Coordinates of C-alpha atoms in Angstrom, one line a residue:
M89 CA 134.0 -41.3 -32.1
L90 CA 135.1 -39.5 -29.0
T91 CA 135.1 -35.7 -28.6
A92 CA 136.3 -33.4 -25.8
T93 CA 134.6 -30.0 -25.5
S94 CA 135.8 -27.2 -23.2
G95 CA 133.6 -24.6 -21.6
H96 CA 134.6 -22.1 -24.3
G97 CA 133.2 -24.5 -27.0
H98 CA 136.6 -25.7 -28.2
V99 CA 136.1 -29.2 -29.6
V100 CA 138.9 -31.8 -29.9
K101 CA 138.1 -34.9 -31.9
R102 CA 139.7 -38.2 -30.7
P103 CA 141.5 -36.5 -27.9
T104 CA 144.7 -38.0 -26.5
K105 CA 145.4 -38.6 -22.9
P106 CA 147.8 -35.6 -22.7
A107 CA 145.1 -33.4 -24.4
V108 CA 142.5 -34.3 -21.8
G109 CA 145.0 -33.7 -19.0
T110 CA 145.8 -30.3 -20.4
M111 CA 142.1 -29.3 -20.8
L112 CA 141.4 -30.4 -17.2
A113 CA 144.4 -28.5 -15.9
N114 CA 143.3 -25.4 -17.7
L115 CA 139.9 -25.3 -16.1
R116 CA 139.4 -22.1 -14.2
R117 CA 137.3 -21.7 -11.1
G118 CA 133.7 -20.5 -11.6
N119 CA 131.7 -23.1 -13.5
E120 CA 134.1 -23.8 -16.3
H121 CA 133.6 -27.4 -17.6
L122 CA 135.0 -30.1 -19.7
I123 CA 132.9 -32.7 -21.5
L124 CA 133.9 -36.0 -23.0
E125 CA 131.3 -37.5 -25.3
R126 CA 131.2 -40.9 -27.1
W127 CA 129.3 -41.1 -30.4
E128 CA 128.5 -44.6 -31.6
E129 CA 126.3 -45.4 -34.6
G130 CA 123.1 -47.2 -33.5
R131 CA 123.6 -46.4 -29.8
E132 CA 120.5 -45.0 -28.1
G133 CA 120.7 -42.1 -25.6
D134 CA 123.7 -40.1 -24.5
S135 CA 127.1 -41.3 -23.3
Y136 CA 129.3 -38.7 -21.7
I137 CA 131.3 -37.7 -18.7
Q138 CA 131.7 -34.1 -17.6
V139 CA 133.4 -32.1 -14.9
W140 CA 133.0 -28.6 -13.5
L141 CA 135.5 -26.7 -11.4
R142 CA 133.4 -24.8 -8.9
E143 CA 134.5 -21.6 -7.2
N144 CA 135.4 -23.4 -4.0
N145 CA 138.0 -25.5 -5.9
T146 CA 135.7 -28.5 -5.8
Y147 CA 135.3 -30.7 -8.9
Q148 CA 131.8 -31.8 -9.8
L149 CA 132.0 -35.0 -11.8
E150 CA 129.0 -36.4 -13.6
Y151 CA 128.4 -39.2 -16.2
R152 CA 125.5 -40.5 -18.1
D153 CA 125.1 -44.0 -19.4
G154 CA 122.6 -43.8 -22.2
V155 CA 119.4 -42.5 -20.6
P156 CA 118.6 -39.7 -18.1
A157 CA 117.7 -42.2 -15.4
E158 CA 121.3 -43.4 -15.5
H159 CA 122.9 -40.0 -14.6
Y160 CA 125.4 -40.0 -11.7
R161 CA 127.3 -37.3 -9.8
T162 CA 130.1 -37.0 -7.3
L163 CA 132.3 -34.3 -5.8
T164 CA 136.0 -34.3 -5.1
V165 CA 138.8 -31.8 -4.5
S166 CA 141.4 -34.1 -6.2
Q167 CA 142.3 -33.2 -9.8
E168 CA 144.3 -36.4 -10.0
K169 CA 141.3 -38.6 -9.2
V170 CA 139.2 -36.6 -11.8
L171 CA 141.8 -37.2 -14.5
H172 CA 142.0 -40.9 -13.6
A173 CA 138.2 -41.2 -14.0
L174 CA 138.1 -39.2 -17.3
L175 CA 140.9 -41.3 -18.9
G176 CA 139.4 -44.5 -17.5
W177 CA 136.0 -43.7 -19.0
M178 CA 137.6 -42.6 -22.3
L179 CA 139.5 -45.8 -22.6
G180 CA 136.7 -48.0 -21.4
K181 CA 138.7 -49.4 -18.5
P182 CA 136.8 -51.3 -15.8
G183 CA 137.0 -49.8 -12.3
W184 CA 137.2 -46.1 -13.4
R185 CA 134.2 -45.4 -11.1
E186 CA 136.1 -46.6 -8.0
G187 CA 137.3 -44.2 -5.4
F188 CA 134.1 -42.1 -5.5
T189 CA 130.7 -42.0 -3.9
W190 CA 128.3 -41.7 -6.8
N191 CA 124.8 -40.4 -6.4
N192 CA 122.1 -41.1 -9.0
I193 CA 120.6 -37.8 -9.9
G194 CA 118.5 -39.1 -12.8
H195 CA 115.3 -38.4 -11.0
M196 CA 116.3 -34.7 -10.9
L197 CA 116.4 -34.5 -14.7
D198 CA 112.8 -33.7 -15.4
R199 CA 111.2 -32.9 -18.7
G200 CA 112.8 -29.8 -20.3
G201 CA 115.8 -29.9 -18.0
R202 CA 114.2 -27.5 -15.5
A203 CA 115.6 -29.2 -12.4
T204 CA 119.0 -29.6 -14.1
A205 CA 119.2 -25.9 -14.7
L206 CA 119.0 -25.4 -11.0
V207 CA 121.0 -28.4 -9.8
S208 CA 123.8 -28.1 -12.3
P209 CA 123.5 -24.6 -13.8
E210 CA 125.7 -23.4 -16.6
R211 CA 126.4 -20.3 -14.5
L212 CA 126.0 -19.1 -11.0
W213 CA 125.7 -15.4 -10.1
S214 CA 127.1 -13.4 -7.2
A215 CA 125.7 -10.5 -5.3
P216 CA 127.8 -7.8 -7.2
E217 CA 126.6 -9.2 -10.5
V218 CA 123.0 -9.3 -9.5
L219 CA 122.8 -5.9 -7.8
V220 CA 124.0 -3.8 -10.7
R221 CA 121.6 -1.4 -12.2
Q222 CA 121.3 -3.5 -15.4
S223 CA 120.7 -6.7 -13.5
P224 CA 120.9 -10.0 -15.4
V225 CA 118.0 -11.4 -13.4
P226 CA 114.8 -11.1 -15.5
A227 CA 111.7 -9.2 -14.2
A228 CA 109.6 -12.4 -14.8
A229 CA 108.0 -15.2 -12.9
G230 CA 110.2 -18.2 -12.1
V231 CA 112.2 -20.3 -9.7
Y232 CA 115.6 -19.5 -8.3
G233 CA 118.1 -21.8 -6.6
W234 CA 120.9 -21.0 -4.1
H235 CA 124.3 -22.6 -4.0
F236 CA 127.0 -21.8 -1.4
L237 CA 130.8 -21.8 -1.7
E238 CA 130.9 -22.4 2.1
P239 CA 127.9 -23.9 3.8
P240 CA 126.1 -22.0 6.5
H241 CA 126.2 -25.1 8.8
Q242 CA 128.7 -27.8 9.4
D243 CA 126.2 -30.6 8.5
L244 CA 125.6 -29.1 5.0
D245 CA 127.6 -29.6 1.9
A246 CA 129.4 -26.8 0.0
G247 CA 129.1 -26.3 -3.7
R248 CA 125.6 -27.6 -4.3
L249 CA 122.0 -26.5 -4.4
L250 CA 120.6 -26.1 -0.9
Y251 CA 117.5 -23.9 -1.4
V252 CA 114.9 -23.0 -4.0
G253 CA 112.4 -20.2 -3.9
I254 CA 109.8 -18.7 -6.3
A255 CA 108.4 -15.4 -7.5
P256 CA 105.6 -14.7 -7.3
R257 CA 103.9 -16.7 -4.6
Y258 CA 100.5 -18.2 -5.5
M259 CA 97.7 -15.8 -4.6
A260 CA 94.1 -16.7 -5.2
N261 CA 92.5 -13.4 -4.6
R262 CA 95.0 -10.8 -5.9
T263 CA 97.9 -10.4 -8.3
S264 CA 101.4 -10.3 -6.9
T265 CA 103.9 -7.7 -8.1
Q266 CA 106.9 -9.9 -7.2
N267 CA 109.3 -11.3 -9.8
L268 CA 112.6 -13.0 -10.0
R269 CA 114.6 -9.8 -10.0
K270 CA 112.9 -8.3 -7.0
R271 CA 113.2 -11.4 -4.9
V272 CA 116.7 -12.4 -5.7
R273 CA 118.0 -8.8 -5.1
Y274 CA 116.0 -8.6 -1.8
H275 CA 117.6 -11.8 -0.6
F276 CA 121.0 -10.4 -1.2
R277 CA 120.4 -7.0 0.5
G278 CA 117.1 -7.0 2.4
N279 CA 116.5 -8.3 6.0
A280 CA 115.2 -11.4 7.7
A281 CA 111.7 -10.0 8.2
G282 CA 111.1 -10.1 4.5
S283 CA 113.3 -13.0 3.5
T284 CA 112.9 -16.6 4.7
L285 CA 116.3 -17.4 3.3
R286 CA 118.1 -14.7 5.2
F287 CA 116.2 -15.7 8.4
T288 CA 117.4 -19.3 8.0
L289 CA 121.0 -18.3 7.1
G290 CA 121.3 -15.9 10.0
C291 CA 120.0 -18.6 12.4
L292 CA 122.4 -21.2 11.1
L293 CA 125.3 -18.7 11.3
G294 CA 124.5 -17.8 14.9
L295 CA 123.5 -14.2 14.4
E296 CA 121.3 -12.7 17.1
L297 CA 117.7 -12.2 16.1
R298 CA 116.0 -9.1 17.6
R299 CA 112.5 -7.6 17.6
V300 CA 112.6 -4.2 15.9
G301 CA 110.3 -1.3 15.3
S302 CA 107.0 -1.9 17.0
G303 CA 108.3 -5.2 18.2
K304 CA 106.3 -7.4 15.8
R305 CA 109.1 -7.7 13.2
M306 CA 112.3 -9.7 13.7
T307 CA 115.6 -9.1 12.0
F308 CA 119.3 -9.4 12.9
G309 CA 119.6 -5.7 13.4
R310 CA 121.6 -3.3 11.4
T311 CA 125.0 -4.9 12.3
G312 CA 123.7 -8.4 11.9
E313 CA 122.0 -7.8 8.6
A314 CA 125.1 -6.1 7.3
A315 CA 127.3 -9.1 8.4
L316 CA 124.8 -11.5 6.7
S317 CA 124.8 -9.5 3.5
Q318 CA 128.6 -9.6 3.5
W319 CA 128.6 -13.4 4.1
M320 CA 126.2 -13.9 1.3
A321 CA 128.3 -11.7 -1.0
E322 CA 131.2 -14.0 -0.3
N323 CA 129.5 -17.3 -0.3
A324 CA 126.0 -17.3 -1.8
R325 CA 125.5 -17.8 -5.6
V326 CA 122.2 -17.9 -7.4
C327 CA 120.7 -19.2 -10.6
W328 CA 117.1 -19.1 -11.9
I329 CA 114.7 -20.3 -14.6
E330 CA 111.6 -18.6 -15.9
E331 CA 108.4 -20.4 -15.2
G332 CA 104.8 -19.1 -15.6
Q333 CA 103.4 -20.9 -12.6
P334 CA 106.5 -21.4 -10.4
W335 CA 104.6 -22.8 -7.4
E336 CA 103.8 -26.0 -9.3
L337 CA 107.4 -26.6 -10.2
E338 CA 108.5 -25.6 -6.7
S339 CA 106.4 -28.5 -5.2
Q340 CA 107.9 -31.0 -7.6
L341 CA 111.5 -29.8 -6.9
I342 CA 111.1 -30.0 -3.1
S343 CA 109.5 -33.5 -3.3
R344 CA 112.3 -34.8 -5.5
L345 CA 115.5 -33.0 -4.5
D346 CA 117.5 -32.8 -1.3
L347 CA 116.9 -29.2 -0.3
P348 CA 117.8 -28.9 3.4
L349 CA 117.2 -25.1 3.7
N350 CA 113.6 -25.4 2.5
L351 CA 111.0 -25.9 5.3
D352 CA 107.6 -25.7 3.6
Q353 CA 106.5 -29.0 2.1
N354 CA 109.8 -30.5 3.1
R355 CA 109.2 -32.5 6.3
H356 CA 110.8 -35.6 4.7
N357 CA 114.2 -33.9 4.6
A358 CA 116.7 -35.1 7.2
F359 CA 117.7 -31.5 8.1
H360 CA 114.1 -30.3 8.5
G361 CA 113.7 -30.9 12.3
R362 CA 117.1 -29.4 13.1
L363 CA 116.4 -26.3 11.1
K364 CA 112.9 -25.8 12.5
E365 CA 114.3 -26.1 16.0
L366 CA 117.1 -23.6 15.4
R367 CA 114.6 -21.0 14.0
A368 CA 112.2 -21.5 16.9
Q369 CA 115.0 -21.1 19.4
A370 CA 116.1 -17.8 17.7
R371 CA 112.5 -16.5 17.8
Q372 CA 112.1 -17.4 21.5
R373 CA 115.4 -15.7 22.5
A374 CA 114.3 -12.6 20.5
R375 CA 111.0 -12.4 22.4
E376 CA 112.9 -12.4 25.7
L377 CA 115.2 -9.5 24.7
P378 CA 114.2 -5.8 24.6
V379 CA 113.2 -4.3 21.2
G380 CA 116.3 -3.3 19.3
S381 CA 117.0 -0.5 16.9

């Protein structure tokens, strides 16, 4: 039997083509999704196709053919192509995969779905949602992931996971007071001296790095940091999972996923050399400039 389920939990049994078309057309931006599932007696594993409409008007289309290792994903801005794929899959037509570039993300789907919760989260959170007094981010240890509606660099993709971080860091000799809530909120409103992510984003966006205070710290200055915070409020979205020893999961994620904004443990990434060079150039220019305010 075939079912169609909307992001609101509305289930349609044996959906018609017009019903699927209407459900797709009714998706609203911001992580709403539609899932078509096929239930067959005696069939092992899961068989489904699902689509999300991201906040940048990009459709994220995924399908699984039985087992987690056979899980594929693609991105498109064409609602027509998405509908054609959904109906083709539903009716078992050959060639429904054509017209897309599919990536096998089965290796991302680790035990317990921890990587999936960061790669394809049920929800992404914006700066205004995170920075409220009653923040939804837990004051617990864990891993957070950053997606961007518009990428900070022309060679990076929009609407996908580009960076992961953890709280707390591993410390052998003392206990860290950091947690997910503190780190995520700081990334949104802190400065480059205390946030590797902000430092990287500012360099990619072409902001001027300056020495401040005694000259040992480097930030983008009051104006630059304010501009970066505004850019992040408009484009950065975050998700997280709780994890008792997040440094162990972080290493696994960086080794398995394409995370171009991560530098540590990530020399294998194609963007690593470019990012490292841009950051080094920004530091060198800052050393040549007088200390700013």
